PDB file of C-alpha atoms and ligand atoms in Angstrom:
ATOM      1  CA  UNK A   1       0.304 -12.987 -20.529  1.00  0.00           C
ATOM      2  CA  UNK A   2      -1.828 -10.402 -18.705  1.00  0.00           C
ATOM      3  CA  UNK A   3      -4.122  -8.428 -21.015  1.00  0.00           C
ATOM      4  CA  UNK A   4      -4.496  -4.800 -19.973  1.00  0.00           C
ATOM      5  CA  UNK A   5      -7.153  -2.561 -21.508  1.00  0.00           C
ATOM      6  CA  UNK A   6      -6.527   1.168 -21.109  1.00  0.00           C
ATOM      7  CA  UNK A   7      -9.005   4.027 -21.260  1.00  0.00           C
ATOM      8  CA  UNK A   8      -8.324   7.733 -20.945  1.00  0.00           C
ATOM      9  CA  UNK A   9     -10.748  10.067 -19.195  1.00  0.00           C
ATOM     10  CA  UNK A  10      -9.467  13.109 -21.088  1.00  0.00           C
ATOM     11  CA  UNK A  11     -10.279  13.899 -24.705  1.00  0.00           C
ATOM     12  CA  UNK A  12      -7.853  16.834 -24.743  1.00  0.00           C
ATOM     13  CA  UNK A  13      -5.393  16.830 -27.609  1.00  0.00           C
ATOM     14  CA  UNK A  14      -2.356  17.279 -25.368  1.00  0.00           C
ATOM     15  CA  UNK A  15      -3.689  15.116 -22.552  1.00  0.00           C
ATOM     16  CA  UNK A  16      -1.206  14.228 -19.846  1.00  0.00           C
ATOM     17  CA  UNK A  17      -3.356  11.241 -18.919  1.00  0.00           C
ATOM     18  CA  UNK A  18      -2.971   9.857 -22.440  1.00  0.00           C
ATOM     19  CA  UNK A  19       0.745  10.606 -22.084  1.00  0.00           C
ATOM     20  CA  UNK A  20       0.750   8.619 -18.840  1.00  0.00           C
ATOM     21  CA  UNK A  21      -0.894   5.653 -20.559  1.00  0.00           C
ATOM     22  CA  UNK A  22       1.785   5.835 -23.275  1.00  0.00           C
ATOM     23  CA  UNK A  23       4.471   5.919 -20.597  1.00  0.00           C
ATOM     24  CA  UNK A  24       2.960   2.889 -18.851  1.00  0.00           C
ATOM     25  CA  UNK A  25       2.792   0.948 -22.132  1.00  0.00           C
ATOM     26  CA  UNK A  26       6.449   1.821 -22.825  1.00  0.00           C
ATOM     27  CA  UNK A  27       7.494   0.679 -19.362  1.00  0.00           C
ATOM     28  CA  UNK A  28       5.599  -2.607 -19.691  1.00  0.00           C
ATOM     29  CA  UNK A  29       7.657  -3.379 -22.810  1.00  0.00           C
ATOM     30  CA  UNK A  30       6.037  -6.640 -23.874  1.00  0.00           C
ATOM     31  CA  UNK A  31       5.544  -8.001 -20.346  1.00  0.00           C
ATOM     32  CA  UNK A  32       1.750  -7.702 -20.826  1.00  0.00           C
ATOM     33  CA  UNK A  33      -0.529  -7.142 -23.790  1.00  0.00           C
ATOM     34  CA  UNK A  34      -1.707  -3.517 -23.684  1.00  0.00           C
ATOM     35  CA  UNK A  35      -4.632  -2.309 -25.783  1.00  0.00           C
ATOM     36  CA  UNK A  36      -6.702   0.855 -25.691  1.00  0.00           C
ATOM     37  CA  UNK A  37     -10.258   1.920 -26.361  1.00  0.00           C
ATOM     38  CA  UNK A  38     -11.162   5.441 -27.454  1.00  0.00           C
ATOM     39  CA  UNK A  39     -14.130   6.079 -25.181  1.00  0.00           C
ATOM     40  CA  UNK A  40     -14.732   9.468 -26.831  1.00  0.00           C
ATOM     41  CA  UNK A  41     -16.090   7.497 -29.807  1.00  0.00           C
ATOM     42  CA  UNK A  42     -18.888   6.005 -27.703  1.00  0.00           C
ATOM     43  CA  UNK A  43     -22.353   7.541 -28.069  1.00  0.00           C
ATOM     44  CA  UNK A  44     -24.199   8.897 -25.080  1.00  0.00           C
ATOM     45  CA  UNK A  45     -25.541   6.018 -23.045  1.00  0.00           C
ATOM     46  CA  UNK A  46     -29.239   5.286 -23.132  1.00  0.00           C
ATOM     47  CA  UNK A  47     -30.904   2.104 -21.861  1.00  0.00           C
ATOM     48  CA  UNK A  48     -33.303   2.447 -24.791  1.00  0.00           C
ATOM     49  CA  UNK A  49     -30.846   2.040 -27.639  1.00  0.00           C
ATOM     50  CA  UNK A  50     -29.273  -1.274 -28.644  1.00  0.00           C
ATOM     51  CA  UNK A  51     -25.467  -1.278 -28.435  1.00  0.00           C
ATOM     52  CA  UNK A  52     -23.959   0.219 -31.605  1.00  0.00           C
ATOM     53  CA  UNK A  53     -20.744  -1.340 -33.065  1.00  0.00           C
ATOM     54  CA  UNK A  54     -18.377   0.981 -31.156  1.00  0.00           C
ATOM     55  CA  UNK A  55     -20.001  -0.090 -27.883  1.00  0.00           C
ATOM     56  CA  UNK A  56     -19.923  -3.779 -28.822  1.00  0.00           C
ATOM     57  CA  UNK A  57     -16.202  -3.507 -29.575  1.00  0.00           C
ATOM     58  CA  UNK A  58     -15.580  -1.750 -26.245  1.00  0.00           C
ATOM     59  CA  UNK A  59     -17.588  -4.335 -24.287  1.00  0.00           C
ATOM     60  CA  UNK A  60     -15.778  -7.189 -26.016  1.00  0.00           C
ATOM     61  CA  UNK A  61     -12.366  -5.618 -25.337  1.00  0.00           C
ATOM     62  CA  UNK A  62     -13.338  -5.264 -21.688  1.00  0.00           C
ATOM     63  CA  UNK A  63     -14.482  -8.874 -21.450  1.00  0.00           C
ATOM     64  CA  UNK A  64     -11.173 -10.087 -22.854  1.00  0.00           C
ATOM     65  CA  UNK A  65      -9.071  -7.905 -20.539  1.00  0.00           C
ATOM     66  CA  UNK A  66      -7.644  -9.220 -17.279  1.00  0.00           C
ATOM     67  CA  UNK A  67      -7.256  -5.690 -16.002  1.00  0.00           C
ATOM     68  CA  UNK A  68      -8.731  -2.297 -16.854  1.00  0.00           C
ATOM     69  CA  UNK A  69      -6.370   0.658 -16.447  1.00  0.00           C
ATOM     70  CA  UNK A  70      -8.056   4.071 -16.289  1.00  0.00           C
ATOM     71  CA  UNK A  71      -6.066   7.307 -16.464  1.00  0.00           C
ATOM     72  CA  UNK A  72      -8.207  10.343 -15.783  1.00  0.00           C
ATOM     73  CA  UNK A  73      -8.234  13.929 -14.575  1.00  0.00           C
ATOM     74  CA  UNK A  74     -10.711  15.279 -12.059  1.00  0.00           C
ATOM     75  CA  UNK A  75     -13.317  17.599 -13.579  1.00  0.00           C
ATOM     76  CA  UNK A  76     -15.342  19.897 -11.293  1.00  0.00           C
ATOM     77  CA  UNK A  77     -14.530  17.662  -8.307  1.00  0.00           C
ATOM     78  CA  UNK A  78     -15.951  14.645 -10.134  1.00  0.00           C
ATOM     79  CA  UNK A  79     -15.343  12.487 -13.168  1.00  0.00           C
ATOM     80  CA  UNK A  80     -15.149  13.703 -16.763  1.00  0.00           C
ATOM     81  CA  UNK A  81     -18.493  12.944 -18.417  1.00  0.00           C
ATOM     82  CA  UNK A  82     -16.829  10.860 -21.113  1.00  0.00           C
ATOM     83  CA  UNK A  83     -15.551   8.422 -18.484  1.00  0.00           C
ATOM     84  CA  UNK A  84     -18.855   8.205 -16.626  1.00  0.00           C
ATOM     85  CA  UNK A  85     -20.544   7.553 -19.970  1.00  0.00           C
ATOM     86  CA  UNK A  86     -18.131   4.708 -20.740  1.00  0.00           C
ATOM     87  CA  UNK A  87     -18.803   3.144 -17.337  1.00  0.00           C
ATOM     88  CA  UNK A  88     -22.569   3.499 -17.762  1.00  0.00           C
ATOM     89  CA  UNK A  89     -22.340   1.385 -20.929  1.00  0.00           C
ATOM     90  CA  UNK A  90     -20.993  -1.572 -18.920  1.00  0.00           C
ATOM     91  CA  UNK A  91     -22.875  -1.167 -15.635  1.00  0.00           C
ATOM     92  CA  UNK A  92     -25.116  -4.110 -16.473  1.00  0.00           C
ATOM     93  CA  UNK A  93     -22.388  -6.164 -18.168  1.00  0.00           C
ATOM     94  CA  UNK A  94     -22.324  -9.614 -16.612  1.00  0.00           C
ATOM     95  CA  UNK A  95     -18.553  -9.783 -17.200  1.00  0.00           C
ATOM     96  CA  UNK A  96     -17.675  -6.606 -15.267  1.00  0.00           C
ATOM     97  CA  UNK A  97     -18.103  -7.881 -11.677  1.00  0.00           C
ATOM     98  CA  UNK A  98     -14.728  -9.107 -10.416  1.00  0.00           C
ATOM     99  CA  UNK A  99     -12.812  -7.167 -13.090  1.00  0.00           C
ATOM    100  CA  UNK A 100      -9.482  -5.873 -11.797  1.00  0.00           C
ATOM    101  CA  UNK A 101      -9.311  -2.100 -12.164  1.00  0.00           C
ATOM    102  CA  UNK A 102      -6.269   0.147 -11.710  1.00  0.00           C
ATOM    103  CA  UNK A 103      -6.414   3.942 -11.823  1.00  0.00           C
ATOM    104  CA  UNK A 104      -4.034   6.830 -12.420  1.00  0.00           C
ATOM    105  CA  UNK A 105      -5.364  10.272 -11.534  1.00  0.00           C
ATOM    106  CA  UNK A 106      -3.372  12.827 -13.551  1.00  0.00           C
ATOM    107  CA  UNK A 107      -4.802  16.172 -12.528  1.00  0.00           C
ATOM    108  CA  UNK A 108      -3.937  19.691 -11.451  1.00  0.00           C
ATOM    109  CA  UNK A 109      -4.889  18.908  -7.859  1.00  0.00           C
ATOM    110  CA  UNK A 110      -4.848  15.621  -5.982  1.00  0.00           C
ATOM    111  CA  UNK A 111      -8.168  14.435  -7.489  1.00  0.00           C
ATOM    112  CA  UNK A 112      -9.411  13.383  -4.048  1.00  0.00           C
ATOM    113  CA  UNK A 113     -13.044  13.986  -5.037  1.00  0.00           C
ATOM    114  CA  UNK A 114     -12.722  12.183  -8.363  1.00  0.00           C
ATOM    115  CA  UNK A 115     -11.281   9.249  -6.425  1.00  0.00           C
ATOM    116  CA  UNK A 116     -14.310   9.143  -4.111  1.00  0.00           C
ATOM    117  CA  UNK A 117     -16.695   9.268  -7.081  1.00  0.00           C
ATOM    118  CA  UNK A 118     -14.863   6.693  -9.169  1.00  0.00           C
ATOM    119  CA  UNK A 119     -14.372   4.205  -6.326  1.00  0.00           C
ATOM    120  CA  UNK A 120     -18.038   4.497  -5.378  1.00  0.00           C
ATOM    121  CA  UNK A 121     -19.037   3.710  -8.964  1.00  0.00           C
ATOM    122  CA  UNK A 122     -16.536   0.877  -9.369  1.00  0.00           C
ATOM    123  CA  UNK A 123     -17.559  -0.632  -6.024  1.00  0.00           C
ATOM    124  CA  UNK A 124     -21.201  -0.462  -7.101  1.00  0.00           C
ATOM    125  CA  UNK A 125     -20.168  -2.294 -10.284  1.00  0.00           C
ATOM    126  CA  UNK A 126     -18.396  -4.947  -8.143  1.00  0.00           C
ATOM    127  CA  UNK A 127     -14.969  -4.256  -9.615  1.00  0.00           C
ATOM    128  CA  UNK A 128     -11.898  -5.662  -7.878  1.00  0.00           C
ATOM    129  CA  UNK A 129      -9.915  -2.704  -6.561  1.00  0.00           C
ATOM    130  CA  UNK A 130      -6.479  -2.890  -5.006  1.00  0.00           C
ATOM    131  CA  UNK A 131      -5.439   0.324  -3.210  1.00  0.00           C
ATOM    132  CA  UNK A 132      -1.842  -0.212  -4.334  1.00  0.00           C
ATOM    133  CA  UNK A 133      -3.012   0.088  -7.934  1.00  0.00           C
ATOM    134  CA  UNK A 134      -4.358   3.622  -7.500  1.00  0.00           C
ATOM    135  CA  UNK A 135      -1.842   6.345  -8.283  1.00  0.00           C
ATOM    136  CA  UNK A 136      -2.345  10.087  -7.826  1.00  0.00           C
ATOM    137  CA  UNK A 137      -0.166  12.421  -9.851  1.00  0.00           C
ATOM    138  CA  UNK A 138      -1.134  15.988  -8.883  1.00  0.00           C
ATOM    139  CA  UNK A 139       0.386  18.657 -11.117  1.00  0.00           C
ATOM    140  CA  UNK A 140       0.454  16.110 -13.936  1.00  0.00           C
ATOM    141  CA  UNK A 141       1.143  18.729 -16.608  1.00  0.00           C
ATOM    142  CA  UNK A 142       4.503  19.507 -15.030  1.00  0.00           C
ATOM    143  CA  UNK A 143       5.366  15.804 -14.744  1.00  0.00           C
ATOM    144  CA  UNK A 144       4.699  14.218 -18.123  1.00  0.00           C
ATOM    145  CA  UNK A 145       4.008  15.379 -21.676  1.00  0.00           C
ATOM    146  CA  UNK A 146       1.481  14.167 -24.239  1.00  0.00           C
ATOM    147  CA  UNK A 147       3.979  11.656 -25.670  1.00  0.00           C
ATOM    148  CA  UNK A 148       4.635  10.082 -22.293  1.00  0.00           C
ATOM    149  CA  UNK A 149       8.031  11.718 -21.773  1.00  0.00           C
ATOM    150  CA  UNK A 150       8.659  12.488 -18.132  1.00  0.00           C
ATOM    151  CA  UNK A 151       9.530  16.029 -17.092  1.00  0.00           C
ATOM    152  CA  UNK A 152      10.450  15.045 -13.532  1.00  0.00           C
ATOM    153  CA  UNK A 153      12.557  12.003 -12.557  1.00  0.00           C
ATOM    154  CA  UNK A 154      10.539  11.513  -9.342  1.00  0.00           C
ATOM    155  CA  UNK A 155       7.320  11.140 -11.347  1.00  0.00           C
ATOM    156  CA  UNK A 156       9.004   8.613 -13.631  1.00  0.00           C
ATOM    157  CA  UNK A 157      10.073   6.596 -10.574  1.00  0.00           C
ATOM    158  CA  UNK A 158       6.532   6.723  -9.146  1.00  0.00           C
ATOM    159  CA  UNK A 159       4.999   5.459 -12.382  1.00  0.00           C
ATOM    160  CA  UNK A 160       7.688   2.794 -12.788  1.00  0.00           C
ATOM    161  CA  UNK A 161       6.934   1.465  -9.297  1.00  0.00           C
ATOM    162  CA  UNK A 162       3.211   1.506 -10.117  1.00  0.00           C
ATOM    163  CA  UNK A 163       3.876  -0.528 -13.286  1.00  0.00           C
ATOM    164  CA  UNK A 164       5.818  -3.127 -11.314  1.00  0.00           C
ATOM    165  CA  UNK A 165       2.872  -3.471  -8.884  1.00  0.00           C
ATOM    166  CA  UNK A 166       0.555  -3.756 -11.866  1.00  0.00           C
ATOM    167  CA  UNK A 167       2.553  -6.672 -13.259  1.00  0.00           C
ATOM    168  CA  UNK A 168       3.197  -8.482  -9.958  1.00  0.00           C
TER     169      UNK A 168
HETATM  170  C1  FMN B   1     -13.745  21.375 -17.169  1.00  0.00           C
HETATM  171  C2  FMN B   1     -12.528  21.211 -16.301  1.00  0.00           C
HETATM  172  C3  FMN B   1     -12.696  21.003 -14.941  1.00  0.00           C
HETATM  173  C4  FMN B   1     -11.569  20.799 -14.131  1.00  0.00           C
HETATM  174  N1  FMN B   1     -11.760  20.535 -12.808  1.00  0.00           N
HETATM  175  C5  FMN B   1     -10.685  20.201 -12.047  1.00  0.00           C
HETATM  176  C6  FMN B   1     -10.872  19.778 -10.697  1.00  0.00           C
HETATM  177  O1  FMN B   1     -11.965  19.745 -10.174  1.00  0.00           O
HETATM  178  N2  FMN B   1      -9.765  19.396 -10.003  1.00  0.00           N
HETATM  179  C7  FMN B   1      -8.505  19.410 -10.555  1.00  0.00           C
HETATM  180  O2  FMN B   1      -7.546  19.026  -9.901  1.00  0.00           O
HETATM  181  N3  FMN B   1      -8.306  19.816 -11.824  1.00  0.00           N
HETATM  182  C8  FMN B   1      -9.360  20.200 -12.583  1.00  0.00           C
HETATM  183  N4  FMN B   1      -9.183  20.574 -13.891  1.00  0.00           N
HETATM  184  C9  FMN B   1      -7.817  20.675 -14.426  1.00  0.00           C
HETATM  185  C10 FMN B   1      -7.339  19.324 -14.960  1.00  0.00           C
HETATM  186  O3  FMN B   1      -6.958  18.507 -13.871  1.00  0.00           O
HETATM  187  C11 FMN B   1      -6.132  19.526 -15.887  1.00  0.00           C
HETATM  188  O4  FMN B   1      -6.532  20.300 -16.985  1.00  0.00           O
HETATM  189  C12 FMN B   1      -5.537  18.216 -16.359  1.00  0.00           C
HETATM  190  O5  FMN B   1      -4.328  18.484 -17.023  1.00  0.00           O
HETATM  191  C13 FMN B   1      -6.464  17.508 -17.313  1.00  0.00           C
HETATM  192  O6  FMN B   1      -5.925  16.255 -17.699  1.00  0.00           O
HETATM  193  P1  FMN B   1      -5.333  16.041 -19.162  1.00  0.00           P
HETATM  194  O7  FMN B   1      -3.977  16.717 -19.192  1.00  0.00           O
HETATM  195  O8  FMN B   1      -5.185  14.550 -19.316  1.00  0.00           O
HETATM  196  O9  FMN B   1      -6.276  16.633 -20.154  1.00  0.00           O
HETATM  197  C14 FMN B   1     -10.269  20.821 -14.705  1.00  0.00           C
HETATM  198  C15 FMN B   1     -10.122  21.038 -16.079  1.00  0.00           C
HETATM  199  C16 FMN B   1     -11.232  21.221 -16.871  1.00  0.00           C
HETATM  200  C17 FMN B   1     -11.044  21.420 -18.367  1.00  0.00           C
END
């Protein structure tokens, strides 16, 4: 069974991106193994410090995953620092190249700039990116709540179709 590791680029208590990851896990309903890593618990990256336990656990979870699913907002036309930090910790990981990565951008706008930044980073890290596994959900706060309950049927249909592509 496919093992999917999820990470959320928002640390906000009522995060819609975390809600989206909950919704995806609910829709998958046992058709894949879904786990999550709290990247907010990772220390600031430094090449000088040996990996602390939280980083080791994150790296190991990533190695075991067939697919990494990121749900993130755009911050200041870029990536939230917490997400960039999490990626920096695995830039030199020998297991990252070839890793399948899917992305949901839940943001106020269309997150076009965050997409450019994230794809540049993931390409540099030699991730395997499939355009059909990138979903933009502008106006995310009006589409889904923190628990993953949809507020608009069209958004639910979009995410459901994304999940089917994820599992195909
Ligand atoms: C510091 C900060 C910067 C933001 N910058 C952008 C931005 O550049 N583009 C955008 O579409 N939304 C921006 N937003 C709004 C977020 O997209 C919105 O708050 C979104 O709901 C955050 O995701 P979350 O619900 O998972 O926390 C910003 C929000 C914050 C707090």
